PDB file of C-alpha atoms and ligand atoms in Angstrom:
ATOM      1  CA  MET A   1       0.233   0.418   0.148  1.00  0.00           C
ATOM      2  CA  ARG A   2       1.276   3.095  -0.595  1.00  0.00           C
ATOM      3  CA  SER A   3       0.963   6.205   1.782  1.00  0.00           C
ATOM      4  CA  THR A   4      -2.513   8.422   1.587  1.00  0.00           C
ATOM      5  CA  VAL A   5      -0.682  11.386   2.916  1.00  0.00           C
ATOM      6  CA  LEU A   6      -0.937  14.190   0.822  1.00  0.00           C
ATOM      7  CA  ALA A   7       1.920  14.229  -1.087  1.00  0.00           C
ATOM      8  CA  GLY A   8       4.038  17.444  -0.024  1.00  0.00           C
ATOM      9  CA  ALA A   9       7.994  18.009   0.538  1.00  0.00           C
ATOM     10  CA  GLY A  10       7.747  15.334   3.552  1.00  0.00           C
ATOM     11  CA  ALA A  11       6.664  12.266   0.892  1.00  0.00           C
ATOM     12  CA  ILE A  12       9.131  13.642  -1.690  1.00  0.00           C
ATOM     13  CA  ALA A  13      12.030  13.655   0.828  1.00  0.00           C
ATOM     14  CA  ALA A  14      10.761  10.203   1.837  1.00  0.00           C
ATOM     15  CA  LEU A  15      10.307   8.640  -1.582  1.00  0.00           C
ATOM     16  CA  ALA A  16      13.587  10.375  -2.603  1.00  0.00           C
ATOM     17  CA  GLY A  17      15.586   8.496  -0.078  1.00  0.00           C
ATOM     18  CA  CYS A  18      13.845   5.323  -1.477  1.00  0.00           C
ATOM     19  CA  GLY A  19      16.857   5.391  -3.914  1.00  0.00           C
ATOM     20  CA  GLY A  20      17.267   4.531  -7.724  1.00  0.00           C
ATOM     21  CA  VAL A  21      16.567   6.413 -10.747  1.00  0.00           C
ATOM     22  CA  PRO A  22      12.596   7.936 -10.876  1.00  0.00           C
ATOM     23  CA  ARG A  23      11.150   5.809 -13.669  1.00  0.00           C
ATOM     24  CA  ASN A  24       7.742   4.635 -14.623  1.00  0.00           C
ATOM     25  CA  ILE A  25       8.387   1.504 -13.165  1.00  0.00           C
ATOM     26  CA  ALA A  26       5.206   0.675 -11.388  1.00  0.00           C
ATOM     27  CA  PRO A  27       1.606   0.124 -13.372  1.00  0.00           C
ATOM     28  CA  ASP A  28      -0.719   2.776 -12.850  1.00  0.00           C
ATOM     29  CA  PRO A  29      -1.142   3.421  -8.806  1.00  0.00           C
ATOM     30  CA  GLY A  30      -4.628   5.403  -9.363  1.00  0.00           C
ATOM     31  CA  PRO A  31      -5.440   7.672  -6.930  1.00  0.00           C
ATOM     32  CA  ALA A  32      -5.001   6.769  -3.489  1.00  0.00           C
ATOM     33  CA  ASP A  33      -8.770   8.152  -2.613  1.00  0.00           C
ATOM     34  CA  ALA A  34     -11.516  10.031  -4.184  1.00  0.00           C
ATOM     35  CA  HIS A  35      -9.718  13.639  -3.573  1.00  0.00           C
ATOM     36  CA  GLN A  36      -6.475  12.337  -5.592  1.00  0.00           C
ATOM     37  CA  VAL A  37      -5.740  13.298  -8.856  1.00  0.00           C
ATOM     38  CA  VAL A  38      -2.734  11.052 -10.365  1.00  0.00           C
ATOM     39  CA  ILE A  39      -0.597  12.497 -13.117  1.00  0.00           C
ATOM     40  CA  TYR A  40       0.130   9.627 -15.186  1.00  0.00           C
ATOM     41  CA  GLU A  41       1.190   8.993 -18.908  1.00  0.00           C
ATOM     42  CA  TYR A  42       0.633  12.741 -19.762  1.00  0.00           C
ATOM     43  CA  ARG A  43      -2.806  12.302 -18.258  1.00  0.00           C
ATOM     44  CA  PHE A  44      -4.422  13.689 -14.856  1.00  0.00           C
ATOM     45  CA  LYS A  45      -6.502  10.695 -13.796  1.00  0.00           C
ATOM     46  CA  PRO A  46      -9.399  11.084 -13.336  1.00  0.00           C
ATOM     47  CA  GLN A  47      -9.907  13.498 -15.685  1.00  0.00           C
ATOM     48  CA  MET A  48     -13.077  15.042 -13.956  1.00  0.00           C
ATOM     49  CA  VAL A  49     -13.222  14.802 -10.160  1.00  0.00           C
ATOM     50  CA  THR A  50     -16.652  15.918  -8.590  1.00  0.00           C
ATOM     51  CA  VAL A  51     -16.330  17.336  -5.100  1.00  0.00           C
ATOM     52  CA  PRO A  52     -18.411  18.891  -1.804  1.00  0.00           C
ATOM     53  CA  ARG A  53     -17.155  22.471  -1.321  1.00  0.00           C
ATOM     54  CA  GLY A  54     -14.643  22.808   1.174  1.00  0.00           C
ATOM     55  CA  THR A  55     -12.688  19.715  -0.222  1.00  0.00           C
ATOM     56  CA  THR A  56      -8.726  19.717  -0.547  1.00  0.00           C
ATOM     57  CA  ILE A  57      -7.857  17.701  -3.546  1.00  0.00           C
ATOM     58  CA  SER A  58      -4.144  16.689  -4.062  1.00  0.00           C
ATOM     59  CA  TRP A  59      -2.196  15.860  -6.899  1.00  0.00           C
ATOM     60  CA  LEU A  60       0.674  13.580  -7.417  1.00  0.00           C
ATOM     61  CA  ASN A  61       2.807  13.418 -10.342  1.00  0.00           C
ATOM     62  CA  ARG A  62       3.801   9.655 -11.283  1.00  0.00           C
ATOM     63  CA  ASP A  63       5.778  10.686 -14.591  1.00  0.00           C
ATOM     64  CA  THR A  64       9.341  11.204 -14.680  1.00  0.00           C
ATOM     65  CA  ALA A  65       8.216  14.467 -16.990  1.00  0.00           C
ATOM     66  CA  PRO A  66       7.705  17.433 -15.068  1.00  0.00           C
ATOM     67  CA  HIS A  67       4.024  18.523 -15.060  1.00  0.00           C
ATOM     68  CA  THR A  68       1.804  20.981 -13.570  1.00  0.00           C
ATOM     69  CA  ALA A  69      -1.729  21.580 -12.113  1.00  0.00           C
ATOM     70  CA  THR A  70      -2.424  25.056 -13.536  1.00  0.00           C
ATOM     71  CA  ARG A  71      -5.756  27.167 -13.372  1.00  0.00           C
ATOM     72  CA  ARG A  72      -5.584  30.711 -14.546  1.00  0.00           C
ATOM     73  CA  SER A  73      -8.531  32.802 -13.745  1.00  0.00           C
ATOM     74  CA  PHE A  74      -9.010  36.544 -12.397  1.00  0.00           C
ATOM     75  CA  SER A  75     -11.978  35.425 -10.856  1.00  0.00           C
ATOM     76  CA  ASP A  76     -12.658  31.800  -9.396  1.00  0.00           C
ATOM     77  CA  GLU A  77     -10.054  29.352  -7.889  1.00  0.00           C
ATOM     78  CA  PRO A  78      -6.780  30.041  -9.427  1.00  0.00           C
ATOM     79  CA  PHE A  79      -4.418  27.788  -8.580  1.00  0.00           C
ATOM     80  CA  ASP A  80      -1.071  26.956  -9.795  1.00  0.00           C
ATOM     81  CA  SER A  81       1.240  23.640  -8.451  1.00  0.00           C
ATOM     82  CA  GLY A  82       4.279  24.884 -10.087  1.00  0.00           C
ATOM     83  CA  HIS A  83       7.064  22.395 -11.555  1.00  0.00           C
ATOM     84  CA  LEU A  84       5.686  18.880 -10.236  1.00  0.00           C
ATOM     85  CA  ILE A  85       8.777  16.348 -10.466  1.00  0.00           C
ATOM     86  CA  PHE A  86       8.191  12.828 -10.417  1.00  0.00           C
ATOM     87  CA  GLU A  87       6.319  12.071  -6.913  1.00  0.00           C
ATOM     88  CA  GLY A  88       5.658  15.807  -6.275  1.00  0.00           C
ATOM     89  CA  GLY A  89       2.261  16.885  -5.400  1.00  0.00           C
ATOM     90  CA  TYR A  90       0.517  19.699  -4.637  1.00  0.00           C
ATOM     91  CA  THR A  91      -2.607  20.285  -2.805  1.00  0.00           C
ATOM     92  CA  HIS A  92      -5.755  23.224  -3.330  1.00  0.00           C
ATOM     93  CA  THR A  93      -8.785  23.497  -1.446  1.00  0.00           C
ATOM     94  CA  PHE A  94     -12.022  24.415  -3.270  1.00  0.00           C
ATOM     95  CA  ALA A  95     -13.931  26.594  -1.396  1.00  0.00           C
ATOM     96  CA  THR A  96     -16.041  27.900  -4.406  1.00  0.00           C
ATOM     97  CA  PRO A  97     -18.894  25.830  -6.555  1.00  0.00           C
ATOM     98  CA  GLY A  98     -18.366  25.419 -10.155  1.00  0.00           C
ATOM     99  CA  SER A  99     -16.881  23.539 -12.891  1.00  0.00           C
ATOM    100  CA  PHE A 100     -12.915  24.266 -12.701  1.00  0.00           C
ATOM    101  CA  HIS A 101     -10.856  23.132 -15.915  1.00  0.00           C
ATOM    102  CA  TYR A 102      -7.129  23.473 -15.325  1.00  0.00           C
ATOM    103  CA  LEU A 103      -4.182  22.163 -17.717  1.00  0.00           C
ATOM    104  CA  CYS A 104      -0.425  21.337 -17.402  1.00  0.00           C
ATOM    105  CA  ILE A 105       1.472  24.717 -18.760  1.00  0.00           C
ATOM    106  CA  TYR A 106       3.849  22.487 -20.240  1.00  0.00           C
ATOM    107  CA  HIS A 107       1.519  19.803 -22.166  1.00  0.00           C
ATOM    108  CA  PRO A 108      -1.477  22.143 -22.934  1.00  0.00           C
ATOM    109  CA  GLY A 109      -3.235  19.044 -24.172  1.00  0.00           C
ATOM    110  CA  MET A 110      -3.326  17.830 -20.763  1.00  0.00           C
ATOM    111  CA  GLN A 111      -6.447  18.693 -18.925  1.00  0.00           C
ATOM    112  CA  GLY A 112      -8.307  18.001 -16.327  1.00  0.00           C
ATOM    113  CA  THR A 113     -12.073  19.606 -14.577  1.00  0.00           C
ATOM    114  CA  ILE A 114     -12.636  19.874 -10.559  1.00  0.00           C
ATOM    115  CA  VAL A 115     -16.392  20.147  -9.853  1.00  0.00           C
ATOM    116  CA  VAL A 116     -17.182  21.565  -7.006  1.00  0.00           C
ATOM    117  CA  GLU A 117     -21.232  21.251  -5.768  1.00  0.00           C
TER     118      GLU A 117
HETATM  119 CU1  LIG B 201       2.418  18.126 -18.238  1.00  0.00          CU
END
């Protein structure tokens, strides 16, 4: 079982200590829970997540390629993970109901949606 702890600096440090060159050696791990989006093979999985207002969503990059989870908005729920390395994580708490589209700024074809009810 892999940790369900939100991936942050601690998780990154712990995993970095496991040794070896980061590679996609594991099959798609899937999300750890209903509030996690895994970035794997240049996709956000699941592509769409529906959660209640106030939910914290976590993203975890399982690709060796760097990615971001970025929503550029001047009005509602902007967020930006910044540069996520392998096993890098990010969280954002969604306070506003709505449908929030986001993408990877490095690979704009990578897109996802968080629906907040
Ligand atoms: Cu990307």
